[in-house]
PDB file of C-alpha atoms and ligand atoms in Angstrom:
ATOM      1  CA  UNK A 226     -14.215   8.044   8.884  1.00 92.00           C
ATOM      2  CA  UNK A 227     -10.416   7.236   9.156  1.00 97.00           C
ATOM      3  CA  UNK A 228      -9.403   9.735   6.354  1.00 98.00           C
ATOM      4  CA  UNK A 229     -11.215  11.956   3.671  1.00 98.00           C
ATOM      5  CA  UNK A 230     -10.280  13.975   0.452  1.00 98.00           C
ATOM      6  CA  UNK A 231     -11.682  17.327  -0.017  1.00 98.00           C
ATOM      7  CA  UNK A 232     -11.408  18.693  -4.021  1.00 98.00           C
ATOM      8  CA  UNK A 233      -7.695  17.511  -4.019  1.00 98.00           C
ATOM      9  CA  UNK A 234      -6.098  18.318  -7.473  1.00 98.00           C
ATOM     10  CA  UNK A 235      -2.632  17.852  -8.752  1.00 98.00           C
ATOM     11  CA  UNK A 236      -1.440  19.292 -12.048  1.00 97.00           C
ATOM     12  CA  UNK A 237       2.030  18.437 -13.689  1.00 97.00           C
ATOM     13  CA  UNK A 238       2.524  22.029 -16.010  1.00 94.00           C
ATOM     14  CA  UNK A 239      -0.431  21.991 -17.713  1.00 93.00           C
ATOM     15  CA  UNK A 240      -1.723  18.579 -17.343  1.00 96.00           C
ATOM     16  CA  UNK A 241      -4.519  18.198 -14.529  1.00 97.00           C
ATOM     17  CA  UNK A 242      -3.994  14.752 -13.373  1.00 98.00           C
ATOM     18  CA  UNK A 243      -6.269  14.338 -10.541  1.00 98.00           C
ATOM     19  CA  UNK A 244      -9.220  16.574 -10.576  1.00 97.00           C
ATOM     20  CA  UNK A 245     -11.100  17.681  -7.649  1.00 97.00           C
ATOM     21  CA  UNK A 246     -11.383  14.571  -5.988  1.00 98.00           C
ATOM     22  CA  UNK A 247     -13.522  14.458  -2.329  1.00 98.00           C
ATOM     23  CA  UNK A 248     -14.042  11.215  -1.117  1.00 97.00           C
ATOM     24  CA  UNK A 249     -13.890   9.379   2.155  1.00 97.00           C
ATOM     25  CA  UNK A 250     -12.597   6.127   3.620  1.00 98.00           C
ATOM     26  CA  UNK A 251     -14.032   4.803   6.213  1.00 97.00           C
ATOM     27  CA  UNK A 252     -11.817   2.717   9.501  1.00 97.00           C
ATOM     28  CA  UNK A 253     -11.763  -1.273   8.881  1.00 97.00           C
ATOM     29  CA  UNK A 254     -12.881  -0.799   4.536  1.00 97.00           C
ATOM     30  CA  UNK A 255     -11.036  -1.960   2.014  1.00 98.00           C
ATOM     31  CA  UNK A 256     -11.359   0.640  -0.294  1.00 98.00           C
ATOM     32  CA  UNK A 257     -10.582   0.393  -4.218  1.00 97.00           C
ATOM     33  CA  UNK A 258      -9.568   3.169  -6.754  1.00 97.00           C
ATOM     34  CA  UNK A 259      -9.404   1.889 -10.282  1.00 95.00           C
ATOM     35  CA  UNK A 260      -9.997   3.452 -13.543  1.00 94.00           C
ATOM     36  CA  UNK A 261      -8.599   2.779 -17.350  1.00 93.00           C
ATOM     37  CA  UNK A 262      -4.594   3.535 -18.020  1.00 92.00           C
ATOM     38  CA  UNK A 263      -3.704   7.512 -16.745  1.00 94.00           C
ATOM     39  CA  UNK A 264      -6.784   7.905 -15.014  1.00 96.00           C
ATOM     40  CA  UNK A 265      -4.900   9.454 -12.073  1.00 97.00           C
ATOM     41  CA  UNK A 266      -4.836   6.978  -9.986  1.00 96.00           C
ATOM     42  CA  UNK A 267      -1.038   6.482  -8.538  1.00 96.00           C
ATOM     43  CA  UNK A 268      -1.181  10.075  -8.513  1.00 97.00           C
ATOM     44  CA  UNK A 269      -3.639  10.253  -6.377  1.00 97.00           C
ATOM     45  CA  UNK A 270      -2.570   7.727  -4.332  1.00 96.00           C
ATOM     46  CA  UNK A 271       0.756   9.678  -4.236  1.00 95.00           C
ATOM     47  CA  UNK A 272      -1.130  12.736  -2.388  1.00 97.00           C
ATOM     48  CA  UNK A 273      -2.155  10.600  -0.035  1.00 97.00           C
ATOM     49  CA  UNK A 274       1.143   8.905   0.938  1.00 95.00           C
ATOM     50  CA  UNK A 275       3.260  12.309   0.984  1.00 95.00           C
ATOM     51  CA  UNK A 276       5.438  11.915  -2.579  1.00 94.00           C
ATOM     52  CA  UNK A 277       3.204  14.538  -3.755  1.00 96.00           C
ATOM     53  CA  UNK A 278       1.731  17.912  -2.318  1.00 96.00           C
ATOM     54  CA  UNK A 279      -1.366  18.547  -4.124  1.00 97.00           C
ATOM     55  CA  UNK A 280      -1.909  22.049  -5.418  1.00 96.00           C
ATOM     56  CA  UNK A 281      -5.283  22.434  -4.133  1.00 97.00           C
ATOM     57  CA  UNK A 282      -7.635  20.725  -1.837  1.00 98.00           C
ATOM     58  CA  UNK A 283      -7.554  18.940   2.117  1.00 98.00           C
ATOM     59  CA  UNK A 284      -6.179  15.431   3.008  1.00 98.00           C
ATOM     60  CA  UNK A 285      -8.095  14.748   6.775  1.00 98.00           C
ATOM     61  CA  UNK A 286      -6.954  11.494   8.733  1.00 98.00           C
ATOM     62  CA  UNK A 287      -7.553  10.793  11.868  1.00 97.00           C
ATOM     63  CA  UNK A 288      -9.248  14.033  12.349  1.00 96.00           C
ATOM     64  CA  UNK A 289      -5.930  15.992  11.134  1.00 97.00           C
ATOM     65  CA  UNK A 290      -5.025  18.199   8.181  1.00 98.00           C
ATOM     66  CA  UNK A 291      -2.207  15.808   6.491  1.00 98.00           C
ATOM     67  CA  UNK A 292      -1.524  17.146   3.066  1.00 97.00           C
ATOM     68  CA  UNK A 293       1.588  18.109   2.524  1.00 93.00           C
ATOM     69  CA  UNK A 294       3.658  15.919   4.535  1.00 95.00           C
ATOM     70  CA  UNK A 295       6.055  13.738   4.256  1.00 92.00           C
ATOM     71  CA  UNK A 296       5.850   9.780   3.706  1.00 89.00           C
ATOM     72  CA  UNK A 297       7.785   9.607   6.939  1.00 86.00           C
ATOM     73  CA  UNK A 298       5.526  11.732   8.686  1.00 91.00           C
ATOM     74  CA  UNK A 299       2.878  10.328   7.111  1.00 93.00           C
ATOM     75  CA  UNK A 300       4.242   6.591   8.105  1.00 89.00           C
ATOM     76  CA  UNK A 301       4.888   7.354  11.668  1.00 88.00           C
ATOM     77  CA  UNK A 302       1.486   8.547  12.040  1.00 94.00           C
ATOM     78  CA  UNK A 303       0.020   4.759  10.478  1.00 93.00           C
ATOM     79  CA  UNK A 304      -0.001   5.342   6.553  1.00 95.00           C
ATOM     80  CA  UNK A 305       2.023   3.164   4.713  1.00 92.00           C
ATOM     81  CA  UNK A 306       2.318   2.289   0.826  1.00 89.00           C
ATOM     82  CA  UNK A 307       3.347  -0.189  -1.139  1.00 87.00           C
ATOM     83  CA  UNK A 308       4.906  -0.137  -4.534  1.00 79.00           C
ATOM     84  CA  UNK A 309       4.037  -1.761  -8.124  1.00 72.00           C
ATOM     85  CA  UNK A 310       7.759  -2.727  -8.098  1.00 70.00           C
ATOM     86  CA  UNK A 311       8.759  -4.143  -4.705  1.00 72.00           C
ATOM     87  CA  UNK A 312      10.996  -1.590  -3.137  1.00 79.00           C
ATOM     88  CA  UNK A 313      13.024  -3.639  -0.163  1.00 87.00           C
ATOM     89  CA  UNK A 314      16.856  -4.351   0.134  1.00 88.00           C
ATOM     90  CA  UNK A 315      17.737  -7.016  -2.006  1.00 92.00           C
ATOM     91  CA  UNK A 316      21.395  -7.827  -0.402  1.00 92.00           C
ATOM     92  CA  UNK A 317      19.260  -8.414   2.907  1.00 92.00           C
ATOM     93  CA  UNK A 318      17.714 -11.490   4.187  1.00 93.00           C
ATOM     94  CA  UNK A 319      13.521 -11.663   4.294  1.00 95.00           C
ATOM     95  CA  UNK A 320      13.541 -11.531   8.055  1.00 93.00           C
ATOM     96  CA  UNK A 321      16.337  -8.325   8.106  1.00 92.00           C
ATOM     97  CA  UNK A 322      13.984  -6.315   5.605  1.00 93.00           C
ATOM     98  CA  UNK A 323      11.426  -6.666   8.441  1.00 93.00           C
ATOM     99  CA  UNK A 324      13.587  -5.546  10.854  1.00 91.00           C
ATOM    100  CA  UNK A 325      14.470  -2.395   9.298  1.00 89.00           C
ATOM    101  CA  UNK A 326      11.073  -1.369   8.959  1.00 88.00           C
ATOM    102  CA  UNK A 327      10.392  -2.110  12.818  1.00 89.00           C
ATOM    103  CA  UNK A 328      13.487  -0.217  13.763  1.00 86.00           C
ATOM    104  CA  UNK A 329      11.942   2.342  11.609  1.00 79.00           C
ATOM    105  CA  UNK A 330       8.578   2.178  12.836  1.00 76.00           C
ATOM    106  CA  UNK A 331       9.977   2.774  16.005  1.00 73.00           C
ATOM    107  CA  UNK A 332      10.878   6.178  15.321  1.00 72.00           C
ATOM    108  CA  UNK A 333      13.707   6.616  13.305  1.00 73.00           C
ATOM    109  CA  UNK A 334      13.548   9.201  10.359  1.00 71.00           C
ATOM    110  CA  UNK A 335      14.464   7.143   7.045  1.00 76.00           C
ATOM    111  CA  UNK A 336      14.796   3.635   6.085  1.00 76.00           C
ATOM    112  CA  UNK A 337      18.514   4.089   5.114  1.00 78.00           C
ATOM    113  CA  UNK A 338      18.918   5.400   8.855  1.00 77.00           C
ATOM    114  CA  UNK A 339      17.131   2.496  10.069  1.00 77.00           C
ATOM    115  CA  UNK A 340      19.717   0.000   7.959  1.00 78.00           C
ATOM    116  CA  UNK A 341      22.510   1.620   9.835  1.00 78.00           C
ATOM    117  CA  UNK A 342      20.978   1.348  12.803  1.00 74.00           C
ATOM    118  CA  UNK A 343      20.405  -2.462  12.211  1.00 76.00           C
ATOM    119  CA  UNK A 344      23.739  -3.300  11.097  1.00 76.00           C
ATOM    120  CA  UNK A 345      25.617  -1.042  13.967  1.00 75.00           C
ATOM    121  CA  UNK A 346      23.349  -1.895  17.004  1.00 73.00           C
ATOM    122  CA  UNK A 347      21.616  -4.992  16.084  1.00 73.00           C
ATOM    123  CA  UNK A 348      22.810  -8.677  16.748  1.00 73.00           C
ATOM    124  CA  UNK A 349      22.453 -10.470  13.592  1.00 74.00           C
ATOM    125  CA  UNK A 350      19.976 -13.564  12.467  1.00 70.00           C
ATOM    126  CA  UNK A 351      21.674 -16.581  14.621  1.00 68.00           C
ATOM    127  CA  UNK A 352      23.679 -14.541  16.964  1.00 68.00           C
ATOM    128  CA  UNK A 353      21.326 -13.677  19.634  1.00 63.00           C
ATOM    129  CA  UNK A 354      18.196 -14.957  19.602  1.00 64.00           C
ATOM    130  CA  UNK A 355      16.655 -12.352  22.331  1.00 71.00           C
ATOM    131  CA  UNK A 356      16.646  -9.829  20.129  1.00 79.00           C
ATOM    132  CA  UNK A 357      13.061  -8.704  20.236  1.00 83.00           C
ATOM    133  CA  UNK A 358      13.010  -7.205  16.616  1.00 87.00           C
ATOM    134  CA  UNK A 359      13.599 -11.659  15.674  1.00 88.00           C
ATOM    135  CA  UNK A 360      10.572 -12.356  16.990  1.00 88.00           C
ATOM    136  CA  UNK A 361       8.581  -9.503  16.129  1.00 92.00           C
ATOM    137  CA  UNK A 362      10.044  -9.996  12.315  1.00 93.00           C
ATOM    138  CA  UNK A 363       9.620 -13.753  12.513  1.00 93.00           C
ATOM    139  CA  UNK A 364       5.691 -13.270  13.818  1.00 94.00           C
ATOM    140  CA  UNK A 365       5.161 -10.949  10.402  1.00 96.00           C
ATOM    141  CA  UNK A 366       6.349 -13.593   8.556  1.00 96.00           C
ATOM    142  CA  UNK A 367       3.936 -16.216  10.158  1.00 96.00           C
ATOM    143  CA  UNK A 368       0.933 -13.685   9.691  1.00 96.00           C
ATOM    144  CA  UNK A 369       1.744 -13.258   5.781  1.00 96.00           C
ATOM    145  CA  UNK A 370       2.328 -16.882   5.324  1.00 95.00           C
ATOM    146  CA  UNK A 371       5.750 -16.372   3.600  1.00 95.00           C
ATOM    147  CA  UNK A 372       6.501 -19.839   2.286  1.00 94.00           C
ATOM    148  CA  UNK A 373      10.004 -20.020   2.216  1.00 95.00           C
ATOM    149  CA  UNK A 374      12.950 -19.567   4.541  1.00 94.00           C
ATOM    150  CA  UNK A 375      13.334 -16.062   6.294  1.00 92.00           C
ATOM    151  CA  UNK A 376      17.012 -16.454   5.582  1.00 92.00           C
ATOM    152  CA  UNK A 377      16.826 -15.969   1.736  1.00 94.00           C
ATOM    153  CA  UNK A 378      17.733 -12.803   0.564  1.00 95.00           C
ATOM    154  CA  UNK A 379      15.747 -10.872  -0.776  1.00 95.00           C
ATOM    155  CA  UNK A 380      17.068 -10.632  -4.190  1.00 95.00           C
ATOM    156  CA  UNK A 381      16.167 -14.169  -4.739  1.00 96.00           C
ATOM    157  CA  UNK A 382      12.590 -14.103  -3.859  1.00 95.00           C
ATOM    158  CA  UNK A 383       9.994 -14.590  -6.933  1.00 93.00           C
ATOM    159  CA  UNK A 384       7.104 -12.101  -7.303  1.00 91.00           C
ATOM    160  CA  UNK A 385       4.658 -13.796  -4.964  1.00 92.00           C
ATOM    161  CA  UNK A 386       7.185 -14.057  -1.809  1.00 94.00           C
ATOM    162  CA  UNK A 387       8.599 -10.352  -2.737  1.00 94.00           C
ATOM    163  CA  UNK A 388       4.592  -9.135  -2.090  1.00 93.00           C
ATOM    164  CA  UNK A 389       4.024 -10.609   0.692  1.00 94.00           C
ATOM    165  CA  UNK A 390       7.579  -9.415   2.561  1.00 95.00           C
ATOM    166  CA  UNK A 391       6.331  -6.489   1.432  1.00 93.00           C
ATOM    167  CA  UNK A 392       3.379  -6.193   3.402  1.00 94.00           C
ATOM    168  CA  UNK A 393       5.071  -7.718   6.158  1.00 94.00           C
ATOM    169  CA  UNK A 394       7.432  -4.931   6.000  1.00 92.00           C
ATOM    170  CA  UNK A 395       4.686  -2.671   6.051  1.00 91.00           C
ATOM    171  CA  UNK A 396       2.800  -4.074   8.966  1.00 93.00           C
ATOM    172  CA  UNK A 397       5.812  -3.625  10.685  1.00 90.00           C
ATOM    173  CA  UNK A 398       5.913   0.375  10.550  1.00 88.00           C
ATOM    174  CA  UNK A 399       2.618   0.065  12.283  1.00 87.00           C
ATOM    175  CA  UNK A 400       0.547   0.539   9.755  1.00 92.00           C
ATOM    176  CA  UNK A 401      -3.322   2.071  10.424  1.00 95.00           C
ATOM    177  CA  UNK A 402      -3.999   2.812   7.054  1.00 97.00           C
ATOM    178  CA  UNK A 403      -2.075   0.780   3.932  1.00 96.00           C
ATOM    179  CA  UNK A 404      -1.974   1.719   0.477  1.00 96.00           C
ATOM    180  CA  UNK A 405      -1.387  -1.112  -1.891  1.00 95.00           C
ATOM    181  CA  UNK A 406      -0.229   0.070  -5.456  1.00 92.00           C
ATOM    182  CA  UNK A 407      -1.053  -3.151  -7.806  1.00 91.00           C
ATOM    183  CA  UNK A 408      -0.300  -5.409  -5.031  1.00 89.00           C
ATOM    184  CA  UNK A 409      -1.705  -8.404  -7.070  1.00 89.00           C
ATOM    185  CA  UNK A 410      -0.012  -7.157 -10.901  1.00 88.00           C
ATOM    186  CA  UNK A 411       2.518 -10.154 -11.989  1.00 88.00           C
ATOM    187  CA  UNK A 412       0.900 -12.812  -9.839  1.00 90.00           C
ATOM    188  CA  UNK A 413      -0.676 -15.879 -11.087  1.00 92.00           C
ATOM    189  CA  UNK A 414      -4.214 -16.970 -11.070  1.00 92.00           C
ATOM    190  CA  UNK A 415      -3.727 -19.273  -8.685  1.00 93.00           C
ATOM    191  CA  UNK A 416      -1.594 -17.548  -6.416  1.00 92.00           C
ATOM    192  CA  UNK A 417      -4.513 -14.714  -6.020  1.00 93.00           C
ATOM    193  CA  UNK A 418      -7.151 -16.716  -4.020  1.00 93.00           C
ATOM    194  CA  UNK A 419      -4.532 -16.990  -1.120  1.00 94.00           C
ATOM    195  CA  UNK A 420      -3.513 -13.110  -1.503  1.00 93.00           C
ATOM    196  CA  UNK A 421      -6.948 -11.677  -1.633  1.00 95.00           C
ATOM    197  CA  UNK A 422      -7.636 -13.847   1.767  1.00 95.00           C
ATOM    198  CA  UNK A 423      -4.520 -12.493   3.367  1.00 96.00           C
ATOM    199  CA  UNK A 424      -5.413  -9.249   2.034  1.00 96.00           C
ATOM    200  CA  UNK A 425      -8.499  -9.908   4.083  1.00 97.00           C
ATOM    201  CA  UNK A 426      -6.693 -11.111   6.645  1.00 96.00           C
ATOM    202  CA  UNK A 427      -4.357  -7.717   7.193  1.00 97.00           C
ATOM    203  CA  UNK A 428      -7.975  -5.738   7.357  1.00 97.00           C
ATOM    204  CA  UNK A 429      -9.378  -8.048   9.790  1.00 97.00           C
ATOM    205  CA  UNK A 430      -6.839  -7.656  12.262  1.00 95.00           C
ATOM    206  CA  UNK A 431      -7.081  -3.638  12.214  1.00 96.00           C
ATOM    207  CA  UNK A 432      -5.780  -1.967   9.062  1.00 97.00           C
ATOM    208  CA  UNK A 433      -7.834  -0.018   6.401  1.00 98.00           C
ATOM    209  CA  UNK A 434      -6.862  -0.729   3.103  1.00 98.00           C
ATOM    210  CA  UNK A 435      -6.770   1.558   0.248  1.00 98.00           C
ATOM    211  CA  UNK A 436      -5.834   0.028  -2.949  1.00 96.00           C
ATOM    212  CA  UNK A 437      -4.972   0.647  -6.669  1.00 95.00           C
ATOM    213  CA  UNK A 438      -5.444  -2.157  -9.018  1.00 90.00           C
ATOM    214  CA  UNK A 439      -6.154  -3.247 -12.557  1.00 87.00           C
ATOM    215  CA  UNK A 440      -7.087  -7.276 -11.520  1.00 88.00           C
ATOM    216  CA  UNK A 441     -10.915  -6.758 -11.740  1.00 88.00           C
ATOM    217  CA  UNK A 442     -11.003 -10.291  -9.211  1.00 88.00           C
ATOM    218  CA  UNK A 443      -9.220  -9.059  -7.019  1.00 92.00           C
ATOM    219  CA  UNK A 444     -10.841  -5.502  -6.661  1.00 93.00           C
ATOM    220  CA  UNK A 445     -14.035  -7.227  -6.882  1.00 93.00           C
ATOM    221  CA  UNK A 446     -13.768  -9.693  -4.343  1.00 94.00           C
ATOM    222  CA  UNK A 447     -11.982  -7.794  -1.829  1.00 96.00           C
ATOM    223  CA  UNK A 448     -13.690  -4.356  -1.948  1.00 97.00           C
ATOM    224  CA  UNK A 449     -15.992  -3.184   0.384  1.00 97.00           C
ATOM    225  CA  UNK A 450     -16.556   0.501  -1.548  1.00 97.00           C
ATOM    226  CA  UNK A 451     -14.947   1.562  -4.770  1.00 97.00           C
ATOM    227  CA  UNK A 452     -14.416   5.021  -6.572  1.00 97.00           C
ATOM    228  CA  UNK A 453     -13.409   5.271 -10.113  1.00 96.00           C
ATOM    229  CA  UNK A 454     -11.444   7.771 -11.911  1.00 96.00           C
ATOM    230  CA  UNK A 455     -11.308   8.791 -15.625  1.00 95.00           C
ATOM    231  CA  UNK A 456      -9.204  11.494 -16.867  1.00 95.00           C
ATOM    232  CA  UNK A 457      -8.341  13.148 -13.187  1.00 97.00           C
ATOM    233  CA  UNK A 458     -12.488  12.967 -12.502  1.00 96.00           C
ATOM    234  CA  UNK A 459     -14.390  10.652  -9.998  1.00 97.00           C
ATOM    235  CA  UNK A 460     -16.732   9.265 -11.811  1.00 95.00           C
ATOM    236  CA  UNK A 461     -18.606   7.143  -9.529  1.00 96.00           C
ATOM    237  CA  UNK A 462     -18.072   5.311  -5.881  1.00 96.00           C
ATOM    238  CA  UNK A 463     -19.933   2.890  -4.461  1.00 96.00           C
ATOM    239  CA  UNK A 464     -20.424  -0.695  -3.380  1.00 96.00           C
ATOM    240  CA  UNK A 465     -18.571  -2.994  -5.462  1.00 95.00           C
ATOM    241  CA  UNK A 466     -22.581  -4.167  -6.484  1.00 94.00           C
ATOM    242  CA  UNK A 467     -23.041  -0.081  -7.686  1.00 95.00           C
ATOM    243  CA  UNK A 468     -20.208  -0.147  -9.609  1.00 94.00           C
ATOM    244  CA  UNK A 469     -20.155  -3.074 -11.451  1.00 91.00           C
ATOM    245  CA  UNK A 470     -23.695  -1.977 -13.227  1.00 90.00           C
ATOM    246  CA  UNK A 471     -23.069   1.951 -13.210  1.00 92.00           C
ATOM    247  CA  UNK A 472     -23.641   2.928 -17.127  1.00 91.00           C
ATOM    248  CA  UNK A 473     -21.011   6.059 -16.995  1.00 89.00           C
ATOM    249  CA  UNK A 474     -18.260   3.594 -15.393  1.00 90.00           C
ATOM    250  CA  UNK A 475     -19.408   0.433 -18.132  1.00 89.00           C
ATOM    251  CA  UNK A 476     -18.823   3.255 -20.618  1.00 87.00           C
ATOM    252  CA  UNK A 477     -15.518   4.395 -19.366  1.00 84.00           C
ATOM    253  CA  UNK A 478     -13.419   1.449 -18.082  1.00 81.00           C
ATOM    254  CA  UNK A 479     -15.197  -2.007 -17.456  1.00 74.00           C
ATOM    255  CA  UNK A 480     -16.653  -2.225 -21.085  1.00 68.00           C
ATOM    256  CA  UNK A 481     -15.551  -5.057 -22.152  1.00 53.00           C
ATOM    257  CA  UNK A 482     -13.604  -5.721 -18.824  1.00 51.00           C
ATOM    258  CA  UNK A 483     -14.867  -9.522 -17.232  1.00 46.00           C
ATOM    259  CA  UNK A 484     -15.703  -8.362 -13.853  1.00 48.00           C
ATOM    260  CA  UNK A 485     -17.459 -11.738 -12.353  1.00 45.00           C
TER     261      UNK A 485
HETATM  262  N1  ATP B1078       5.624  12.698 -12.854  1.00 55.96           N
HETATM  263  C1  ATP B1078       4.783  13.016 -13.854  1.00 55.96           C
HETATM  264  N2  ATP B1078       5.059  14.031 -14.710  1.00 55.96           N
HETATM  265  C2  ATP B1078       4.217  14.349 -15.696  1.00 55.96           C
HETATM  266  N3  ATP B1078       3.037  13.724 -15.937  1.00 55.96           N
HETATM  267  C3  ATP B1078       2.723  12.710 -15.134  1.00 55.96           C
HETATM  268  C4  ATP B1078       3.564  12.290 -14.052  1.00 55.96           C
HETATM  269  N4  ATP B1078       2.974  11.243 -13.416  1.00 55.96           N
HETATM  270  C5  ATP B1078       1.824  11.007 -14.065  1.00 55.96           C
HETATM  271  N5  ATP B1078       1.672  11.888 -15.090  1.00 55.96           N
HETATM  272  C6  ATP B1078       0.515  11.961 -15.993  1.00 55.96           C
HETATM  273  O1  ATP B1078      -0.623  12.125 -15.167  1.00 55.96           O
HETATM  274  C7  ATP B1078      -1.710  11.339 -15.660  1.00 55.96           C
HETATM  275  C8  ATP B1078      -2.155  10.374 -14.574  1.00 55.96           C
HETATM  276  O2  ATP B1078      -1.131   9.386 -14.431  1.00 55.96           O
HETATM  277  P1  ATP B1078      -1.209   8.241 -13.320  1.00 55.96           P
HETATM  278  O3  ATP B1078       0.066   7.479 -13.401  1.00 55.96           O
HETATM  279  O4  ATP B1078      -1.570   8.833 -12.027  1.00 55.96           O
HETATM  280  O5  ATP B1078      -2.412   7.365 -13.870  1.00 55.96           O
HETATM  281  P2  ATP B1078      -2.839   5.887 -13.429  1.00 55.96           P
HETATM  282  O6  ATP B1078      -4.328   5.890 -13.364  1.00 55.96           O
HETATM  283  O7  ATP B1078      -2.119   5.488 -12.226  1.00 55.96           O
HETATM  284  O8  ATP B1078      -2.364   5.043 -14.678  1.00 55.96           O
HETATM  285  P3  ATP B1078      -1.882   3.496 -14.783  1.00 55.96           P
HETATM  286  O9  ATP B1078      -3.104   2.670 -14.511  1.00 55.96           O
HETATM  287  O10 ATP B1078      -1.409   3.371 -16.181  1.00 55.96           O
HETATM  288  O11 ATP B1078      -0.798   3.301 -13.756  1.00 55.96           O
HETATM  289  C9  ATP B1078      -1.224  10.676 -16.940  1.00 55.96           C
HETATM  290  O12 ATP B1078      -1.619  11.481 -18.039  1.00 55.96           O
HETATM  291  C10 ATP B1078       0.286  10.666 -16.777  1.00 55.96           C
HETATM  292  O13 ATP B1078       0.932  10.711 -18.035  1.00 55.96           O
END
């Protein structure tokens, strides 16, 4: 087991958003949370990452008591999340992005601090070749397949090439554990195929993957183990096989949902 929830609930005033939820994630799963629209689910996901401190209940990984910290903590101890909405610096070029979060990774306290840290200490793309943090960046890249040049910004970088510097960026904290929030919302159907293998791909080389989507293909074809939510509750978990025919999850969510 690489991290576990024990009756973890979260309450904005009077609204109980995630309810009691125990569950456990096991090391090299790709583990899904889905559920219908304000289920609970990015707030739950939230307790896990550090933006928020649950009001009751245990967060366990790696054998230690982890609720309540912060996502820095949490991300120099091998959790990192990514965002519905790309968050990465969009005056910054694909391969700089990267290098931020490896300066980060390597122990500095915020990303901001890591920026200045780049831009006072660090030769720049072109300028010095040697620099390690190039080739650790460029090597990201290559992993993630990121089809255009490392030298774009990355304010001009479609949907598709923002998600997959993302998860470079990620991988480059030193991720154990990665939380994907909607990491395949706004991409095309036939740009998923190649993003659920690289999703895959990240898993296969070491990191457990937690994720939150909607896309029923891509939750279904990636997941080894799912839970679902519904109002704050866990409803069910189980094999992707479990869930698809559990009645109280058909009832609540899938419906009329195409899940093949
Ligand atoms: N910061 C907040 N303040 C107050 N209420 C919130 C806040 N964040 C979420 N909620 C409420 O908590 C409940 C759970 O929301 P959450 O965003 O976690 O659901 P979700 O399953 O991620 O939904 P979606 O699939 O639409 O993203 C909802 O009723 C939502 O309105």
């Amino acid at each position: 087991m690489l991290l576990s929830t024990e009756s973890v609930e979260k309450r904005f005033g009077g609204l109980v958003a995630v309810k009691d939820v125990t569950l456990t994630v096991n090391e090299g799963e790709i583990f899904g949370i889905i559920g219908p629209n304000g289920a609970g689910k990015t707030t739950f996901l939230n307790c896990i990452s550090g933006y928020y401190r649950p009001e009751k209940g245990k967060i366990t990984y790696q054998g230690h008591d982890i609720t309540g910290k912060s996502p820095h903590q949490l991300s120099h101890m091998g959790i990192a999340r990514t965002f519905q909405i790309v968050r990465c610096f969009p005056k910054l070029n694909a391969i700089d992005n990267i290098r931020v979060a490896l300066i980060f990774g390597s122990g500095k306290k915020t990303y901001n601090e890591s920026l200045d840290h780049l831009t006072r200490h660090y030769p720049k793309l072109g300028e010095d070749r040697r620099d390690p943090t190039i080739h650790q960046a460029e090597a990201l890249l290559d992993f993630v397949r990121f089809p255009v040049s490392p030298k774009i910004l990355a304010e001009n970088l479609n949907t598709m090439q923002l998600k997959r510097l993302e998860l470079a960026r990620s991988l480059g904290t030193n991720a154990k554990l990665l939380l994907l929030d909607e990491v395949a919302a706004g991409l095309t159907p036939a740009e998923l195929p190649d993003f659920i293998a690289l999703v895959k791909k990240i898993r296969d080389s070491g990191v457990t993957i937690i994720c939150i989507e909607h896309v029923m293909k891509f939750i279904m074809d990636v997941c080894d183990r799912i839970a679902v939510l519904n109002f704050g509750d866990k409803i069910a978990e189980g094999t992707t096989d479990e869930i698809k025919c559990n009645p109280k999850v058909l009832e609540a969510y899938l419906g009329e949902e195409t899940v093949h």
